[in-house]
Coordinates of C-alpha atoms in Angstrom, one line a residue:
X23 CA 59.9 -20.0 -37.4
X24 CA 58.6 -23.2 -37.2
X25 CA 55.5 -24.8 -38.1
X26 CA 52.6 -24.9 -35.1
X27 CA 50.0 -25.8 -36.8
X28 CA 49.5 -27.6 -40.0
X29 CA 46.7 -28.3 -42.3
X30 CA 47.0 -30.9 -45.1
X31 CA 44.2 -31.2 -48.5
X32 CA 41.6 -30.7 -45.4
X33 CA 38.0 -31.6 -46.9
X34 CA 34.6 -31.5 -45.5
X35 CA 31.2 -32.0 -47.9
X36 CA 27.9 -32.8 -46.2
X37 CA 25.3 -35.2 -47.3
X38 CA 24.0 -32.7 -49.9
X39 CA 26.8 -32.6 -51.6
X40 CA 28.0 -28.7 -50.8
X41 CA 31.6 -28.6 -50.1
X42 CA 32.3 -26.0 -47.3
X43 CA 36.5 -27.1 -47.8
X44 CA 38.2 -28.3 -51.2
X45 CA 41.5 -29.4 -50.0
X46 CA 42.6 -26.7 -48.2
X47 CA 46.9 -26.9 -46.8
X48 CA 47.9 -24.2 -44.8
X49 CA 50.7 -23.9 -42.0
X50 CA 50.7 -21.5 -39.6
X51 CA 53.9 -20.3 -37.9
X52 CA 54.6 -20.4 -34.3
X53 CA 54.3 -17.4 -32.5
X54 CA 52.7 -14.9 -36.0
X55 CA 49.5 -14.1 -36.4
X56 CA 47.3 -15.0 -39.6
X57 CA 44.3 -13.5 -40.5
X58 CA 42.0 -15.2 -42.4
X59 CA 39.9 -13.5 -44.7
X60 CA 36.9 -13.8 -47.0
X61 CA 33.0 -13.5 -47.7
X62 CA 30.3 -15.2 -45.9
X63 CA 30.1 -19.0 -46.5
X64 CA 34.0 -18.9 -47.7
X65 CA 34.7 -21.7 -45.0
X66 CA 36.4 -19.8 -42.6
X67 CA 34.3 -20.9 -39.2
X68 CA 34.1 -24.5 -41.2
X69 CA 37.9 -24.3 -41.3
X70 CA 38.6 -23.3 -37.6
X71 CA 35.8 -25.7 -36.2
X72 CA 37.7 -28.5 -38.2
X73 CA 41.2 -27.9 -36.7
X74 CA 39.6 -27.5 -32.8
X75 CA 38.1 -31.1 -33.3
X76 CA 34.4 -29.5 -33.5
X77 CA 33.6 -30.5 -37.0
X78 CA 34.5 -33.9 -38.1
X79 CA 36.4 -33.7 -41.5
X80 CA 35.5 -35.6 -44.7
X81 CA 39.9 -36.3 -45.4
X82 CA 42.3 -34.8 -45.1
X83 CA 44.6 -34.0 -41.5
X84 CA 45.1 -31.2 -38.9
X85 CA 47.9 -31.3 -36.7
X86 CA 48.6 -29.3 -33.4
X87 CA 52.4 -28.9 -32.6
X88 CA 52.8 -32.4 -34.1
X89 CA 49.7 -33.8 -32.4
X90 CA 46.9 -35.3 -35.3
X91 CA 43.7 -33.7 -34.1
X92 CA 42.2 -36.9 -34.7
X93 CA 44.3 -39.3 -33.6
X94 CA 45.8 -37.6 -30.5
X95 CA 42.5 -36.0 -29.8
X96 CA 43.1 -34.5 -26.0
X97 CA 46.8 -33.6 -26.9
X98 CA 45.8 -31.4 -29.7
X99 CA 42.9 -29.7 -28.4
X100 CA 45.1 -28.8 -25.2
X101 CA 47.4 -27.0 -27.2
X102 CA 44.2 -24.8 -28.4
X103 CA 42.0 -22.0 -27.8
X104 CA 39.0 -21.3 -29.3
X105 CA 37.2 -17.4 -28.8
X106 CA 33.8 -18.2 -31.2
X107 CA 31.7 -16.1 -33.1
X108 CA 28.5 -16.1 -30.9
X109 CA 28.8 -15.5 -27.0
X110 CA 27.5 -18.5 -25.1
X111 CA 28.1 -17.5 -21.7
X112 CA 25.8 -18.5 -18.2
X113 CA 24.5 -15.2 -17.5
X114 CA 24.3 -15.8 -13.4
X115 CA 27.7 -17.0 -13.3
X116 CA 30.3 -14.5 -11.9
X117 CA 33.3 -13.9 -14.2
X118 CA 36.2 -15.5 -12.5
X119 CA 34.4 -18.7 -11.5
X120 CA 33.8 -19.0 -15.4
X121 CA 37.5 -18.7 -16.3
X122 CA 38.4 -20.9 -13.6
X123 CA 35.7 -23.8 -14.7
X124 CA 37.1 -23.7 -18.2
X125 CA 40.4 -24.3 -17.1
X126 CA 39.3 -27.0 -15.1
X127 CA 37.8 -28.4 -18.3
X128 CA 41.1 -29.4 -19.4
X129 CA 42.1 -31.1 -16.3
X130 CA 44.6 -28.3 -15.2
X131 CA 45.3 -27.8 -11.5
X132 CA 44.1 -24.5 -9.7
X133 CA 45.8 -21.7 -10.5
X134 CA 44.4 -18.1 -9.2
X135 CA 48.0 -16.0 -10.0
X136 CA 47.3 -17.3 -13.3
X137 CA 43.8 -15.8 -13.6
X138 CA 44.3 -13.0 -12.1
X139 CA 47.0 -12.4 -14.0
X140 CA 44.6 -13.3 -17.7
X141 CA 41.7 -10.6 -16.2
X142 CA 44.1 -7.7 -15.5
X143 CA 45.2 -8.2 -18.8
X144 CA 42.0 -8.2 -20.5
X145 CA 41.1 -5.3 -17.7
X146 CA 38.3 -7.9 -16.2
X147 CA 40.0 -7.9 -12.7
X148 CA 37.7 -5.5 -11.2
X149 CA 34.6 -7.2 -12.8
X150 CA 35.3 -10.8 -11.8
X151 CA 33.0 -11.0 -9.1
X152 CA 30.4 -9.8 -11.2
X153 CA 28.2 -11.8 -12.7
X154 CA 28.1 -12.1 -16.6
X155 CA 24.9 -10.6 -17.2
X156 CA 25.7 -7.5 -15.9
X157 CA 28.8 -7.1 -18.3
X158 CA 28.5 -5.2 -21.7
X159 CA 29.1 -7.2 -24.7
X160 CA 32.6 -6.1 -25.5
X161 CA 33.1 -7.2 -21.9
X162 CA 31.5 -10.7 -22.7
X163 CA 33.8 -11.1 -25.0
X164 CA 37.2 -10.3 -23.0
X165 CA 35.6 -12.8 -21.1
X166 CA 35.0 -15.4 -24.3
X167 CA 38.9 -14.5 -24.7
X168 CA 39.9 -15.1 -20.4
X169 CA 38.4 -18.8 -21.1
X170 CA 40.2 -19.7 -24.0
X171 CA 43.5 -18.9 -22.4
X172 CA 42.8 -20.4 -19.2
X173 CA 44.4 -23.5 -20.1
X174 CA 47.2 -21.6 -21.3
X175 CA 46.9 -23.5 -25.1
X176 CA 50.0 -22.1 -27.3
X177 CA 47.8 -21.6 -30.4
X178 CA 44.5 -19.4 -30.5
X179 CA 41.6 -18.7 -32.5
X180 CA 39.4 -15.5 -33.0
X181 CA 36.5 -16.4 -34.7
X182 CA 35.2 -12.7 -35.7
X183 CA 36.1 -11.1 -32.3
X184 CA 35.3 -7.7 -32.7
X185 CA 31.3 -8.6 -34.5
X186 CA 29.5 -5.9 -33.0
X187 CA 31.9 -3.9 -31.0
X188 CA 32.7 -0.6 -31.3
X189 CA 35.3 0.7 -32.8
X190 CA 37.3 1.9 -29.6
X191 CA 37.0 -1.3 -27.9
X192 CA 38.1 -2.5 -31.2
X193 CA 41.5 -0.6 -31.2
X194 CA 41.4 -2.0 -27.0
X195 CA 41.2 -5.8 -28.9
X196 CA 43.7 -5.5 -31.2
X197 CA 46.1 -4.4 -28.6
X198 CA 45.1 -7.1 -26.5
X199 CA 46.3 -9.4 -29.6
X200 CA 49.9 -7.9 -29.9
X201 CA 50.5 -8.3 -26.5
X202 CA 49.2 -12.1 -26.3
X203 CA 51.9 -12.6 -29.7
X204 CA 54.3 -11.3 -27.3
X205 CA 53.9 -13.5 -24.8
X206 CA 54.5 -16.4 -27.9
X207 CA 50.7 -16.9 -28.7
X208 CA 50.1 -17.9 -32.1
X209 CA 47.1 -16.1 -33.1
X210 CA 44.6 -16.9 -36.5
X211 CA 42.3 -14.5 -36.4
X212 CA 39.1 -14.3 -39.4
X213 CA 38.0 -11.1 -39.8
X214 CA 35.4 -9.0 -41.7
X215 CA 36.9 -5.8 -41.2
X216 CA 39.7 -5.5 -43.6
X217 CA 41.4 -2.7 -41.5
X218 CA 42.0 -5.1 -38.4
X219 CA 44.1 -7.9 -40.4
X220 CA 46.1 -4.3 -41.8
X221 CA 46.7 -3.3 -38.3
X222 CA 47.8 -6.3 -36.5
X223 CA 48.4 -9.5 -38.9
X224 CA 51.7 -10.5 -39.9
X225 CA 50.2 -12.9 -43.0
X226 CA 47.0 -12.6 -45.1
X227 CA 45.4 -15.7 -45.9
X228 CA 42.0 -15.0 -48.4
X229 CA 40.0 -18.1 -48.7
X230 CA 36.5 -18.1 -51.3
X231 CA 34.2 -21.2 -51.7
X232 CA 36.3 -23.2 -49.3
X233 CA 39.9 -22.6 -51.2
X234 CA 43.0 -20.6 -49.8
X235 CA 43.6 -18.0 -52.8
X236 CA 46.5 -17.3 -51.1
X237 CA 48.8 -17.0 -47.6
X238 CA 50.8 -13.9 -48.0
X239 CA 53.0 -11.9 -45.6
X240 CA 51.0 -8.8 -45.3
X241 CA 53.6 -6.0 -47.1
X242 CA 54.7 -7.8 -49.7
X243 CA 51.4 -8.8 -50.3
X244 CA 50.7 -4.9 -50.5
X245 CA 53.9 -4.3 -52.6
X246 CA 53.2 -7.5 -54.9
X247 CA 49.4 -6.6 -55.8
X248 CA 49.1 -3.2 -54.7
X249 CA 48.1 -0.4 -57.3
X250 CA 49.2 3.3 -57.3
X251 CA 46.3 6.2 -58.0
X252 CA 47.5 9.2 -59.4
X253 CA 45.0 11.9 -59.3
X254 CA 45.5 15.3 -61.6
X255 CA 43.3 17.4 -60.0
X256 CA 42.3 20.3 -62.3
X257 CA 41.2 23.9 -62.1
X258 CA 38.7 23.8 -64.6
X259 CA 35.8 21.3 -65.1
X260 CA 35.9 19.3 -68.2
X261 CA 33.1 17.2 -69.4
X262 CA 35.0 14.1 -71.3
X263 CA 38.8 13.2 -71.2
X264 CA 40.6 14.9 -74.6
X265 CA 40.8 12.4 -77.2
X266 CA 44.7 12.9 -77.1
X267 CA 44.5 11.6 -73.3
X268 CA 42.6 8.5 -73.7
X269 CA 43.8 5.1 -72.1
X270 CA 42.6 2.2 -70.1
X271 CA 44.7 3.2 -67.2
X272 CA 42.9 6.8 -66.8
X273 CA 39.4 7.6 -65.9
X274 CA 37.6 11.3 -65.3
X275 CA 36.1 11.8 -61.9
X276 CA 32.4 12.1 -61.6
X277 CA 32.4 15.7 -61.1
X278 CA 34.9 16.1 -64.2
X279 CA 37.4 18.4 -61.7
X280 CA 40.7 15.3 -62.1
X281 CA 41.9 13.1 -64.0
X282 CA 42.9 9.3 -61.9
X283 CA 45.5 7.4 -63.3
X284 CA 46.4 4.0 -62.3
X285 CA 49.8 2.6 -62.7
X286 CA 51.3 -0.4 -61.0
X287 CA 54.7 0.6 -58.7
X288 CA 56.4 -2.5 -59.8
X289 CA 56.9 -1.1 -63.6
X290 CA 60.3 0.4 -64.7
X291 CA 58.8 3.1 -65.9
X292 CA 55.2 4.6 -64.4
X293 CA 53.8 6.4 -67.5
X294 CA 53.6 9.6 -65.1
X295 CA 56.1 11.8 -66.7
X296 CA 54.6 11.8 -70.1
X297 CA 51.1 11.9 -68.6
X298 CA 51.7 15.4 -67.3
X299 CA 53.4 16.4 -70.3
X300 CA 50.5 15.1 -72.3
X301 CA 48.2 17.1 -69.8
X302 CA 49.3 20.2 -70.4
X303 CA 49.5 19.5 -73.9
X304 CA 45.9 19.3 -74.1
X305 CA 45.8 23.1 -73.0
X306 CA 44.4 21.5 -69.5
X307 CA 45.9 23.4 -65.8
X308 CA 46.6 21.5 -63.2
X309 CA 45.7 23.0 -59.5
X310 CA 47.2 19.9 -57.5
X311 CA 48.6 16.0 -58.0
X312 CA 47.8 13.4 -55.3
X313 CA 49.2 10.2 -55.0
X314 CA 46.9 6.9 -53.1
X315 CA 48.1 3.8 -52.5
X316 CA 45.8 0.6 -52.8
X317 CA 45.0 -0.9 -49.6
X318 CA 44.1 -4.2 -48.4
X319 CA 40.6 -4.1 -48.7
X320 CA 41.0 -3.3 -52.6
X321 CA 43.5 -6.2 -53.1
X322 CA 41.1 -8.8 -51.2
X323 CA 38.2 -7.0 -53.5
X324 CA 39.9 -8.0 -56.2
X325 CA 41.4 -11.6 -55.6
X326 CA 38.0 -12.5 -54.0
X327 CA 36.3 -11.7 -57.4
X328 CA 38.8 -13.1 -59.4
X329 CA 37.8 -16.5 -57.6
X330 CA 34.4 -16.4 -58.3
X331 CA 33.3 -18.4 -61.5
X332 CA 30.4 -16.1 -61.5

């Protein structure tokens, strides 16, 4: 797939001398969707404000299906759509006068098959004559979502878009986001909830203290860095692991009824066969084994902290 959107050794430092971006380059394929993820203060709104034209950049370029977002200013911002963080909506205004005015912003013609077509599918239809303060938050922000694709930009960002929202209007969002990639909407998403880039991203990107650690598609990301548990569950408590058991890779749970053993799937060899030999040498009886898989969460855990001089 070609590249949409493309971000080259983008800095921004203020006049105190923090640096919310350290040369960040990443490229975003048309028509995937990225999440981008990563603690408070990582640079992720910084980032996103910076490629819509919001912040100005210290060096560095953004471009927008070949458009500089500097340079070619109106071009590039055309192309996008913005869904922020905070919702910043006139509460006395009805709903489809709001998405019409923000298409109107960017010097589009009138369109009302259009619109109506954007509220049915973000199931606002039979609320757009209502007016915005009598909408419930997750409602506000189908209607932060019917703005930004008003103008019908081929590239959209969701600043944190489910902050607050419970978790079966959640699920409702993140269908709402496959079917917008389906109609060829590239999507970069950030995210707190680790579980939403696992459900609906194509590539992880992790970014700490303004740096990509990496942009990853999503399984082999899971497959590269992701750790196997093995859990030996016992029928009989023990209080210490027997001195012919003990490794790095094994650990007794906190009730002392199993044994976890962590083993990495890539190896050519696990370590699991001789590990239940060496069990049952011990004179210990299994009751059960389990098997876990790492998920995303643990593997962004982990890369997040490896960043951190700290």
């Amino acid at each position: 797939m070609p590249t949409i959107l493309d971000v080259k050794d983008l800095r921004k430092a203020y006049a105190d001398g923090f640096e919310a971006l350290k040369g960040v380059n990443l490229q975003i394929r048309e028509g995937e969707i990225l999440a981008l993820l990563g603690p408070n203060g990582a640079g992720k709104t910084t980032l996103i404000s910076t490629a819509c034209g919001i912040t100005t950049a210290t060096s560095g370029t953004v471009t927008v299906g070949g458009y500089d977002t500097i340079r070619d200013f109106r071009a590039a911002r055309a192309m996008i759509g913005l869904v922020p963080q905070e919702i910043n909506l006139e509460p006395f205004e009805r709903v489809r006068n709001t998405v019409k005015f923000s298409r109107g912003l960017f010097g589009k013609p009138s369109n009302p098959a259009l619109i109506e077509k954007i509220l049915k599918q973000l199931s606002l239809w039979d609320k757009r004559d209502n007016q915005i303060r009598e909408l419930s938050g997750g409602m506000k922000r189908r209607v932060l979502i019917a703005k930004a694709l008003s103008h019908e930009p081929r590239v959209l960002f969701l600043d944190e878009p489910t902050a607050g929202v419970d978790v079966e209007l959640r699920r409702d969002m993140w269908e709402i986001v496959a079917e917008l990639k389906r109609d060829g909407v590239t999507i970069i998403l950030t995210t707190h909830y680790i579980e939403e880039a696992e459900a609906i991203a194509d590539r992880i990107g992790v970014i700490a203290q303004g740096e990509i650690l990496l942009v990853e598609d999503k399984h082999k990301l899971m497959t590269r860095m992701g750790k196997k548990e093995l859990e030996v569950q016992l029928t009989t408590r023990i209080d210490a692991i027997p001195a012919s058991l003990q490794s790095d890779a094994l650990r007794l749970t906190e009730d002392g009824t199993a044994l976890v053993y962590t083993y990495d799937t890539r190896s050519e060899r696990t370590g699991i066969t001789k590990l239940l030999s060496d069990v049952a040498a011990a004179g210990l009886v299994l009751s059960d084994v389990v098997t876990r898989q790492s998920s995303l969460e643990d593997i962004f855990v982990d890369l997040v902290h490896e960043g951190d001089p700290a």
